[in-house]
Structures are given as C-alpha cells and as structure tokens.
C-alpha cells in the first residue's frame, strides 16, 4: 500500500502501508494490436472494451462478498475483463493448515470470472503478510521448504488456468532501496529468485510477476531497488515476466510526474508492466486520466486493475477512491478513464507467452527461415542505420541497430505483420502505429537494440534514418 497508517486492502488489519513521420491508417482510425480503434463517435462504451482496443485489459479486484452482491456483479460483468481475488488466493486462505490446501474461496471467484470470459490474476504466493499462523512460526530451511511447497501446491491446483501470478509481493522496504526484513528474507537473499524458479517449474504457461507499492516514482530508492533486482534477474535468466505497480495514490502520495518513465524503464528490461491495485483519493479525474495515459504510452503496459468496484466496499471507503459510487453509479473519474482508453495510444507490445531464458547467445531461430547476418537498409539525410543479428530463440530474436553519420538522429523501423517489437534498449522509442517504431537517442550512444516476437514470421524489419 502507499500510505502508512491506512488499512490493508480487502477488509484486513491495518498496515503501513517531435513530428509524425508516417500516416499509417485512414483518418479517424488506426490499427492497434490487430484491432480497429474507432473514431470517437463509435468509441467503446465500457472500460474493458475500450482497453481491449489497444490489446490491454482493464480489471478489478473482487472478493467472495463481491460475487454475492448484485450491484457489484452487474458492474463487474459489464465493465471489466480481468479479475484479481482480493484475499482468497493469499497464503492464509489457500493453506490454512500445513499441507492442507483450501481452494473453495479462490475457486468461487475464478469460476465466476471464467464463466463470463474474464481472465484471472493470481494474488499472491509468497508474502511476509497474511501468512497462516503455522508459517509465521517457522524460520530458516524449514520456512524455505514450506514456501516452496506452498507455491507448488497452489500452482498445481490452478495450473493452466490463470493469466498471471503475483509470485512475490511487497518484498522491499519502504525506504533505502533494500529488502524488507521478514521471516522470508531471513531464509536468505535468494528467496525471491527461488520463488520465481519454483513457480516457473510449477506452471510454464502463466506470467510470473513481482508486485509492490510505492514504486511509482522513478526517483524513489525503493523503485530503484526493485528495478535493480529485475535487471539482475533478466541478466541471469531468472524467470520473471511482469512487474506490478499497486499505485494506491493518496493526497500525500499522488501520481508522480515521472510515472511513465518508471513504466517504460522497467519495460525496457524485457518485462511487462501492470498497474495492479489502482485507487486514488477522492477519485481525482486528472490523476486517473494521467495514470491511464501513462500506461497507454508504454507498449509493454499490459493493463490496469482498480482495487475494488464501489467506494462503499473499498478498503479506503472514507476516501471515495474508485470509479463508481456506493450505489454503483459512474463517477466523473470513470468518464476520464473511459475517454483516455478511447484515445489513440500504443499497442500492447508484450509477448503472448511467458519468457523463457535463453540457453546460449546464438541459438537456432526455430523458424522457417533464418534472418541474414547483417543488413544495411536504405537511409535518408546524412545518417545511416545498420542492422545486425543478436540473440535468437524459437519465438523471437534480437537486432542491434547502429547509426553512423550523425549523433542527432531519428530511426524509423517498420516491422512486418504479424511480427511485433516486444522491447527496446538504449533508445527513446515511440509507436505511431502497431507496426512502426520511431527511435531517438537517449544519451546511451548511437547503438540500440530491439527484441522482435516472430509470431510465426521470420523477416527482418526495414529501417530508415534521418538527421536533424
């Protein structure tokens, strides 16, 4: 959570909480993620449908009480396309007694959502809080083994069913950028890595996320601590597919001006970013709209979840932080969010499957053809952009781009459909359309890279370079 002294979500006990270079679609419409984004006169009328136009989701948190309330279920079924259980998949709920697993509450939410075609995010497998009593009393190797057993037991039950899991929750301290002191941390600094490796072995199909609060501000030491952990994991092949930002914005912890920088910086590491528990004091229309816009501007921002449906049942009910009032009526913030989702934005650029760590730097492509070793595409102006091959895997490949002739360049890359750029590094990139990327220097020199998901096609993109 974002505010010390506020209550934990889910009715639990308190805790601390340039210039356009291409016209790529007819006027009034653009192609995003294979879906047509319609002009405003035919804009989507619900949050989930509006988010889906750019390949994203818009979800909510629901509890057992929520799925038993007609007002809540009416709103949820109409507006959202992803559900996160509030408390029903946490350790104390799923393994109340050691080796005795209980899935009734979690299954009730999963069944309600899946029956309506909604995806489910699992929340959460390993956490210092909401541990069952028997786990709280453990330490050392005993606790480490219990954590591994818990992850295996819960993930076995939900294997192949869920969209994503928050594997580890809130493992960083509120200040200083270091790890939170907890019984899990005391088992050894590698406990988070072990949790993710265990989770990947238990279910190769689900996205594996790290989730935390107060990591929205790029300048925060806590944000940098989590960033460095994810960077380390990606460099060593530790399986991590996504990072969740809770984004509980309050009067004292409002939407930071560099929030989009935070999202894009994490995404550049090769992970999806997700806003997982959004709520905002007094449902500020400008902050809700700004949060959504930041996500839409980052290709690997997969989607947004608000933590609850109505103000009256929010864990911050006295602050009226949600998009619907106590009677289920749409608030002004709802309109600001819907308008933002209906505005043109980048396509969600994440992979459709969880990442698989490379086993070597020069593997087989696994495709029907192998890209050439190097390429010198056409250039304009006084600079040239040259492509060269990087790492290759069965479903994706890296390309290195080197610019010569200018240090103030703009490189435009056209990616053949259905291929898609999933990540970039050492550049500042924008996406005028789902198949066009515009890259500029970001202070890292005249070379940058991209990872391209093949989606069954192995054809290098074309690039052009213009100098200022």
Coordinates of C-alpha atoms in Angstrom, one line a residue:
X1 CA 0.0 0.0 0.0
X2 CA 1.1 3.6 -0.4
X3 CA 0.2 5.2 2.8
X4 CA 1.5 4.5 6.3
X5 CA -1.3 4.1 8.8
X6 CA -4.0 3.1 6.3
X7 CA -5.8 -0.3 6.4
X8 CA -4.8 -3.1 4.2
X9 CA -7.0 -3.7 1.1
X10 CA -9.6 -6.3 1.4
X11 CA -11.0 -5.6 4.9
X12 CA -7.9 -6.8 6.7
X13 CA -6.0 -5.5 9.6
X14 CA -4.1 -2.1 9.4
X15 CA -0.6 -1.9 7.9
X16 CA 1.8 0.6 6.5
X17 CA 1.1 0.7 4.1
X18 CA 8.8 15.6 -32.1
X19 CA 7.0 15.0 -35.7
X20 CA 4.9 12.3 -37.2
X21 CA 6.8 10.6 -40.0
X22 CA 4.2 8.3 -41.4
X23 CA 0.4 8.1 -42.0
X24 CA -0.4 4.5 -41.2
X25 CA -4.2 4.4 -41.3
X26 CA -7.2 6.2 -42.7
X27 CA -8.1 9.4 -41.0
X28 CA -10.2 8.7 -38.0
X29 CA -8.9 5.2 -37.3
X30 CA -5.7 3.4 -36.5
X31 CA -4.8 -0.2 -36.3
X32 CA -3.7 -1.3 -32.9
X33 CA -2.9 -4.8 -31.8
X34 CA -4.9 -6.2 -34.7
X35 CA -8.0 -4.3 -33.6
X36 CA -9.5 -1.2 -35.1
X37 CA -9.6 1.8 -32.9
X38 CA -12.8 3.5 -33.9
X39 CA -13.3 7.3 -34.1
X40 CA -14.8 9.0 -31.0
X41 CA -18.3 8.8 -32.3
X42 CA -18.1 5.0 -32.2
X43 CA -15.8 4.7 -29.1
X44 CA -16.1 1.7 -26.8
X45 CA -18.6 2.2 -24.0
X46 CA -17.1 0.1 -21.3
X47 CA -13.7 0.0 -19.6
X48 CA -12.7 -3.5 -20.7
X49 CA -13.8 -3.0 -24.3
X50 CA -12.0 0.4 -24.5
X51 CA -8.8 -1.1 -23.1
X52 CA -9.0 -4.1 -25.5
X53 CA -8.8 -1.7 -28.5
X54 CA -5.0 -1.5 -27.8
X55 CA -4.7 -5.1 -26.7
X56 CA -4.8 -4.3 -23.0
X57 CA -7.1 -5.2 -20.2
X58 CA -9.0 -3.3 -17.5
X59 CA -9.7 -5.3 -14.4
X60 CA -10.9 -5.1 -10.9
X61 CA -10.3 -6.8 -7.6
X62 CA -13.2 -9.0 -6.2
X63 CA -13.8 -10.9 -3.1
X64 CA -16.3 -13.6 -2.0
X65 CA -18.6 -10.9 -0.8
X66 CA -18.4 -9.1 -4.1
X67 CA -19.5 -12.0 -6.2
X68 CA -22.5 -12.4 -3.9
X69 CA -23.6 -8.8 -4.4
X70 CA -25.9 -8.0 -7.3
X71 CA -24.8 -4.4 -7.7
X72 CA -21.1 -5.3 -7.8
X73 CA -21.5 -8.2 -10.2
X74 CA -23.6 -6.2 -12.6
X75 CA -20.9 -3.5 -12.8
X76 CA -18.1 -6.0 -12.9
X77 CA -19.6 -8.2 -15.6
X78 CA -20.3 -5.1 -17.7
X79 CA -17.1 -3.2 -17.3
X80 CA -14.1 -5.4 -16.6
X81 CA -12.3 -8.3 -18.3
X82 CA -9.8 -9.3 -15.7
X83 CA -10.4 -10.2 -12.1
X84 CA -7.9 -10.3 -9.1
X85 CA -9.1 -12.1 -5.9
X86 CA -8.7 -9.7 -3.0
X87 CA -7.7 -12.2 -0.3
X88 CA -8.9 -15.6 -1.5
X89 CA -5.6 -16.8 -3.0
X90 CA -3.3 -15.5 -0.4
X91 CA -1.3 -17.9 1.8
X92 CA -3.5 -17.9 4.8
X93 CA -6.6 -18.6 2.7
X94 CA -5.1 -21.4 0.5
X95 CA -3.1 -23.3 3.1
X96 CA -4.7 -22.6 6.5
X97 CA -3.0 -25.7 7.9
X98 CA 0.3 -27.1 6.7
X99 CA -0.2 -29.4 3.7
X100 CA -4.0 -28.9 3.9
X101 CA -4.9 -26.7 1.0
X102 CA -8.2 -24.9 0.7
X103 CA -9.3 -23.5 -2.7
X104 CA -13.1 -23.0 -2.2
X105 CA -13.0 -19.3 -1.9
X106 CA -10.5 -18.8 -4.7
X107 CA -12.3 -21.2 -6.9
X108 CA -15.6 -19.3 -6.4
X109 CA -14.0 -16.1 -7.8
X110 CA -12.2 -18.0 -10.6
X111 CA -15.4 -19.8 -11.6
X112 CA -17.5 -16.6 -11.6
X113 CA -14.9 -14.8 -13.8
X114 CA -14.1 -17.6 -16.2
X115 CA -17.8 -18.2 -16.8
X116 CA -18.0 -14.7 -18.1
X117 CA -14.9 -14.9 -20.3
X118 CA -12.8 -12.9 -17.9
X119 CA -9.1 -13.7 -17.1
X120 CA -7.9 -14.1 -13.5
X121 CA -4.7 -12.8 -11.9
X122 CA -3.5 -14.9 -9.0
X123 CA -2.6 -12.9 -5.9
X124 CA -0.3 -13.8 -4.1
X125 CA 2.0 -16.8 -3.5
X126 CA 4.8 -15.5 -1.2
X127 CA 4.4 -12.6 1.1
X128 CA 5.6 -11.5 4.5
X129 CA 2.0 -10.7 5.5
X130 CA -1.2 -12.8 5.7
X131 CA 0.8 -15.9 6.3
X132 CA -1.1 -18.7 8.2
X133 CA -0.1 -19.0 11.8
X134 CA 1.8 -22.2 11.3
X135 CA 4.0 -20.5 8.7
X136 CA 4.6 -17.4 10.9
X137 CA 6.2 -19.7 13.5
X138 CA 8.8 -21.1 11.1
X139 CA 12.2 -20.0 10.1
X140 CA 15.3 -21.0 8.1
X141 CA 15.3 -24.0 5.9
X142 CA 12.0 -25.2 7.3
X143 CA 10.3 -22.0 6.2
X144 CA 12.1 -22.0 2.8
X145 CA 10.8 -25.5 2.2
X146 CA 7.3 -24.6 3.3
X147 CA 7.3 -21.7 0.9
X148 CA 8.4 -23.9 -2.0
X149 CA 5.7 -26.5 -1.0
X150 CA 3.1 -23.8 -0.8
X151 CA 3.9 -22.4 -4.3
X152 CA 3.9 -25.9 -5.8
X153 CA 0.6 -26.9 -4.1
X154 CA -1.3 -23.7 -5.1
X155 CA 0.0 -23.5 -8.6
X156 CA -0.7 -27.2 -9.2
X157 CA -4.4 -26.5 -8.5
X158 CA -4.6 -23.5 -10.8
X159 CA -2.1 -24.8 -13.5
X160 CA -3.0 -23.6 -17.0
X161 CA -6.0 -21.6 -15.7
X162 CA -4.6 -18.2 -14.7
X163 CA -3.3 -15.2 -16.7
X164 CA -0.7 -14.2 -14.2
X165 CA 0.5 -14.8 -10.7
X166 CA 1.9 -12.2 -8.3
X167 CA 4.6 -14.6 -7.2
X168 CA 6.2 -12.4 -4.6
X169 CA 4.5 -9.4 -3.0
X170 CA 6.0 -6.3 -1.3
X171 CA 9.5 -7.7 -0.5
X172 CA 11.2 -4.2 -0.5
X173 CA 11.4 -1.8 2.4
X174 CA 9.6 1.5 2.3
X175 CA 12.9 3.5 2.3
X176 CA 16.5 3.0 1.5
X177 CA 16.0 0.7 -1.6
X178 CA 16.8 -2.5 0.3
X179 CA 14.9 -5.6 1.1
X180 CA 12.2 -5.7 3.8
X181 CA 13.1 -7.5 6.9
X182 CA 10.8 -10.5 7.2
X183 CA 10.9 -14.2 8.1
X184 CA 11.2 -15.0 4.4
X185 CA 14.1 -12.6 3.9
X186 CA 15.8 -14.2 6.8
X187 CA 15.9 -17.5 4.9
X188 CA 18.5 -16.0 2.5
X189 CA 18.7 -13.2 0.0
X190 CA 17.9 -15.6 -2.8
X191 CA 14.4 -16.4 -1.6
X192 CA 12.7 -14.3 -4.3
X193 CA 14.7 -16.0 -7.0
X194 CA 13.9 -19.4 -5.6
X195 CA 10.2 -18.5 -5.5
X196 CA 10.2 -17.5 -9.2
X197 CA 12.1 -20.5 -10.3
X198 CA 9.7 -22.8 -8.4
X199 CA 6.7 -21.0 -9.9
X200 CA 8.0 -21.4 -13.4
X201 CA 8.6 -25.1 -12.9
X202 CA 5.1 -25.5 -11.5
X203 CA 3.3 -23.7 -14.4
X204 CA 5.3 -22.8 -17.6
X205 CA 2.3 -21.1 -19.1
X206 CA 1.4 -18.4 -16.6
X207 CA 3.0 -14.9 -16.4
X208 CA 5.1 -14.5 -13.3
X209 CA 5.0 -11.1 -11.6
X210 CA 6.7 -9.2 -8.8
X211 CA 4.2 -6.8 -7.1
X212 CA 4.8 -3.8 -4.8
X213 CA 3.6 -0.4 -3.6
X214 CA 5.3 3.0 -3.5
X215 CA 7.4 2.1 -6.6
X216 CA 5.6 4.5 -8.9
X217 CA 8.2 7.4 -8.6
X218 CA 11.3 6.7 -10.7
X219 CA 13.4 8.8 -8.3
X220 CA 12.4 6.7 -5.3
X221 CA 15.1 4.5 -3.7
X222 CA 12.6 1.7 -3.4
X223 CA 11.7 1.9 -7.1
X224 CA 15.4 1.7 -7.9
X225 CA 15.9 -1.3 -5.6
X226 CA 13.1 -3.3 -7.3
X227 CA 14.5 -2.1 -10.7
X228 CA 17.9 -3.4 -9.9
X229 CA 16.5 -6.8 -8.8
X230 CA 14.5 -7.2 -12.0
X231 CA 17.6 -6.1 -14.1
X232 CA 19.7 -8.7 -12.3
X233 CA 17.1 -11.5 -12.8
X234 CA 16.8 -10.8 -16.5
X235 CA 20.6 -10.8 -17.0
X236 CA 20.9 -14.1 -15.2
X237 CA 17.8 -15.8 -16.8
X238 CA 15.7 -15.9 -13.6
X239 CA 12.1 -16.3 -14.9
X240 CA 10.2 -13.1 -14.4
X241 CA 7.6 -11.8 -16.9
X242 CA 6.0 -8.8 -15.3
X243 CA 6.2 -6.2 -12.6
X244 CA 3.1 -4.9 -10.9
X245 CA 2.7 -1.4 -9.6
X246 CA 0.0 -1.1 -7.0
X247 CA -0.4 2.7 -7.5
X248 CA -2.5 3.5 -4.4
X249 CA -2.4 7.2 -4.9
X250 CA -3.3 9.5 -2.0
X251 CA -3.1 13.1 -1.1
X252 CA 0.5 12.5 0.2
X253 CA 1.5 10.1 -2.5
X254 CA -0.1 11.3 -5.7
X255 CA 0.6 10.4 -9.3
X256 CA 4.3 11.3 -9.8
X257 CA 5.2 13.3 -12.9
X258 CA 7.8 10.6 -13.9
X259 CA 5.4 7.7 -13.6
X260 CA 5.6 7.0 -17.4
X261 CA 9.4 6.9 -17.1
X262 CA 9.1 4.3 -14.4
X263 CA 6.9 2.1 -16.5
X264 CA 9.0 2.5 -19.7
X265 CA 12.2 1.9 -17.8
X266 CA 11.0 -1.4 -16.3
X267 CA 9.6 -2.4 -19.7
X268 CA 12.9 -1.8 -21.3
X269 CA 14.3 -4.6 -19.2
X270 CA 12.1 -7.1 -21.1
X271 CA 9.1 -7.4 -18.7
X272 CA 5.5 -6.4 -19.0
X273 CA 4.4 -3.8 -16.6
X274 CA 0.9 -3.8 -15.0
X275 CA -0.9 -1.4 -12.8
X276 CA -2.4 -3.8 -10.3
X277 CA -4.2 -2.1 -7.4
X278 CA -5.2 1.4 -8.6
X279 CA -7.2 3.7 -6.4
X280 CA -6.9 7.4 -5.9
X281 CA -8.1 9.7 -3.0
X282 CA -11.4 11.4 -3.9
X283 CA -11.1 9.7 -7.4
X284 CA -9.1 12.6 -8.9
X285 CA -10.1 12.8 -12.6
X286 CA -6.7 14.2 -13.6
X287 CA -4.8 11.6 -11.8
X288 CA -6.9 8.7 -13.0
X289 CA -6.6 10.0 -16.6
X290 CA -2.9 10.6 -16.2
X291 CA -2.3 7.1 -14.9
X292 CA -4.2 5.5 -17.8
X293 CA -2.4 7.7 -20.3
X294 CA 1.0 6.7 -19.0
X295 CA 0.1 3.0 -19.4
X296 CA -1.2 3.6 -23.0
X297 CA 2.0 5.4 -23.9
X298 CA 4.2 2.4 -22.9
X299 CA 3.9 -0.6 -25.3
X300 CA 4.5 -3.2 -22.7
X301 CA 2.0 -1.9 -20.2
X302 CA -0.4 -4.8 -20.3
X303 CA -3.3 -3.4 -18.4
X304 CA -4.8 -1.8 -15.3
X305 CA -6.7 -3.2 -12.4
X306 CA -8.6 -1.0 -9.9
X307 CA -8.7 -2.3 -6.4
X308 CA -12.4 -2.7 -6.0
X309 CA -15.6 -1.7 -7.7
X310 CA -17.6 0.7 -5.5
X311 CA -16.5 3.3 -3.0
X312 CA -18.6 1.8 -0.2
X313 CA -16.8 -1.5 -0.3
X314 CA -13.3 -0.2 -0.9
X315 CA -10.6 -0.8 1.7
X316 CA -10.3 3.1 1.6
X317 CA -14.0 3.7 1.6
X318 CA -13.7 7.0 3.6
X319 CA -11.6 8.4 0.7
X320 CA -14.1 7.7 -2.1
X321 CA -11.2 6.4 -4.3
X322 CA -12.9 4.3 -7.0
X323 CA -14.7 4.9 -10.3
X324 CA -18.2 4.0 -9.0
X325 CA -20.0 5.5 -6.0
X326 CA -21.6 3.4 -3.3
X327 CA -24.7 2.8 -5.5
X328 CA -22.7 1.7 -8.5
X329 CA -23.1 4.9 -10.4
X330 CA -20.4 6.1 -12.7
X331 CA -18.3 9.0 -11.3
X332 CA -16.5 11.7 -13.2
X333 CA -13.3 9.7 -12.8
X334 CA -15.0 6.9 -14.8
X335 CA -15.6 9.2 -17.7
X336 CA -12.0 10.5 -17.6
X337 CA -10.7 6.9 -17.7
X338 CA -13.0 5.8 -20.5
X339 CA -12.0 8.8 -22.6
X340 CA -8.4 8.1 -22.1
X341 CA -8.8 4.4 -23.1
X342 CA -10.7 5.5 -26.2
X343 CA -7.9 7.8 -27.2
X344 CA -5.1 6.6 -29.6
X345 CA -2.2 5.0 -27.8
X346 CA 0.4 2.4 -28.4
X347 CA -0.4 -1.2 -28.9
X348 CA 0.4 -3.5 -26.0
X349 CA 3.7 -5.0 -27.2
X350 CA 4.3 -7.9 -24.8
X351 CA 4.8 -11.4 -25.8
X352 CA 1.8 -13.8 -25.7
X353 CA 3.7 -16.3 -23.7
X354 CA 5.9 -16.1 -20.7
X355 CA 9.6 -15.5 -21.3
X356 CA 11.9 -18.5 -21.5
X357 CA 15.5 -17.7 -20.5
X358 CA 18.0 -18.2 -23.4
X359 CA 20.3 -21.1 -23.1
X360 CA 23.0 -19.6 -25.3
X361 CA 23.8 -16.4 -27.1
X362 CA 23.5 -17.9 -30.6
X363 CA 20.7 -20.4 -30.6
X364 CA 18.7 -21.7 -33.6
X365 CA 15.9 -19.5 -34.6
X366 CA 13.5 -22.4 -34.9
X367 CA 11.6 -20.6 -37.7
X368 CA 11.0 -21.5 -41.3
X369 CA 13.9 -19.2 -42.4
X370 CA 16.9 -17.6 -40.7
X371 CA 17.4 -13.8 -40.8
X372 CA 20.5 -12.7 -42.6
X373 CA 23.6 -12.0 -40.5
X374 CA 23.7 -8.3 -41.3
X375 CA 21.7 -5.7 -43.3
X376 CA 22.3 -2.1 -44.5
X377 CA 18.8 -0.7 -45.1
X378 CA 18.1 2.5 -47.1
X379 CA 18.8 5.8 -45.5
X380 CA 17.8 9.4 -45.9
X381 CA 19.6 12.6 -44.9
X382 CA 23.1 12.3 -43.6
X383 CA 22.9 9.2 -41.4
X384 CA 22.7 5.5 -41.9
X385 CA 21.1 2.8 -39.7
X386 CA 22.6 -0.7 -40.0
X387 CA 21.0 -3.8 -38.6
X388 CA 23.0 -6.8 -37.2
X389 CA 21.8 -10.0 -35.7
X390 CA 21.7 -10.6 -31.9
X391 CA 20.4 -13.5 -29.9
X392 CA 17.8 -15.8 -31.4
X393 CA 15.3 -18.1 -29.8
X394 CA 12.4 -20.2 -31.1
X395 CA 9.9 -17.4 -30.9
X396 CA 11.9 -14.2 -31.0
X397 CA 15.2 -12.6 -32.0
X398 CA 17.2 -9.6 -31.1
X399 CA 18.5 -7.0 -33.6
X400 CA 21.2 -4.4 -33.0
X401 CA 20.9 -1.0 -34.7
X402 CA 24.0 1.1 -35.3
X403 CA 23.7 4.7 -36.5
X404 CA 26.5 6.4 -38.3
X405 CA 26.8 10.0 -39.8
X406 CA 25.1 11.8 -37.0
X407 CA 24.5 11.9 -33.3
X408 CA 21.2 13.7 -33.6
X409 CA 19.2 11.0 -35.5
X410 CA 15.8 9.6 -35.9
X411 CA 15.5 6.0 -36.9
X412 CA 12.1 4.7 -38.2
X413 CA 11.6 0.9 -38.1
X414 CA 8.8 -0.8 -40.0
X415 CA 8.0 -4.3 -38.6
X416 CA 6.2 -6.7 -41.0
X417 CA 3.0 -8.1 -39.5
X418 CA 2.4 -10.2 -37.6
X419 CA 5.8 -9.7 -36.0
X420 CA 5.9 -7.2 -33.1
X421 CA 8.6 -5.4 -31.2
X422 CA 8.4 -6.5 -27.6
X423 CA 11.2 -4.5 -26.0
X424 CA 13.9 -1.9 -26.8
X425 CA 17.0 -0.7 -25.0
X426 CA 19.4 2.2 -25.2
X427 CA 16.9 4.4 -27.1
X428 CA 13.9 6.6 -26.6
X429 CA 11.1 5.0 -28.7
X430 CA 7.6 5.9 -29.7
X431 CA 5.0 3.9 -31.7
X432 CA 3.0 5.8 -34.3
X433 CA 1.3 2.5 -35.1
X434 CA 1.5 -1.1 -34.2
X435 CA 4.0 -1.8 -37.0
X436 CA 6.0 1.4 -36.8
X437 CA 8.6 2.4 -34.2
X438 CA 10.4 5.7 -34.1
X439 CA 13.7 5.7 -32.1
X440 CA 15.8 8.6 -31.0
X441 CA 19.0 9.0 -28.9
X442 CA 18.5 8.8 -25.1
X443 CA 22.1 9.5 -24.1
X444 CA 23.3 6.0 -24.5
X445 CA 25.2 6.5 -27.7
X446 CA 24.5 5.6 -31.4
X447 CA 23.6 2.0 -30.9
X448 CA 20.4 0.4 -29.6
X449 CA 18.6 -2.8 -29.7
X450 CA 15.1 -4.4 -30.2
X451 CA 13.6 -7.7 -29.4
X452 CA 11.1 -8.9 -32.0
X453 CA 8.4 -11.6 -31.4
X454 CA 8.1 -13.6 -34.7
X455 CA 4.6 -14.8 -34.3
X456 CA 5.5 -17.4 -37.0
X457 CA 7.2 -15.0 -39.4
X458 CA 11.0 -14.6 -39.7
X459 CA 11.5 -11.4 -41.8
X460 CA 13.7 -8.5 -40.6
X461 CA 12.2 -5.1 -40.4
X462 CA 13.2 -2.2 -42.6
X463 CA 14.8 0.9 -41.2
X464 CA 15.4 4.5 -42.4
X465 CA 17.5 7.2 -40.7
X466 CA 17.1 11.0 -40.8
X467 CA 19.3 13.5 -39.1
X468 CA 18.4 16.8 -37.6

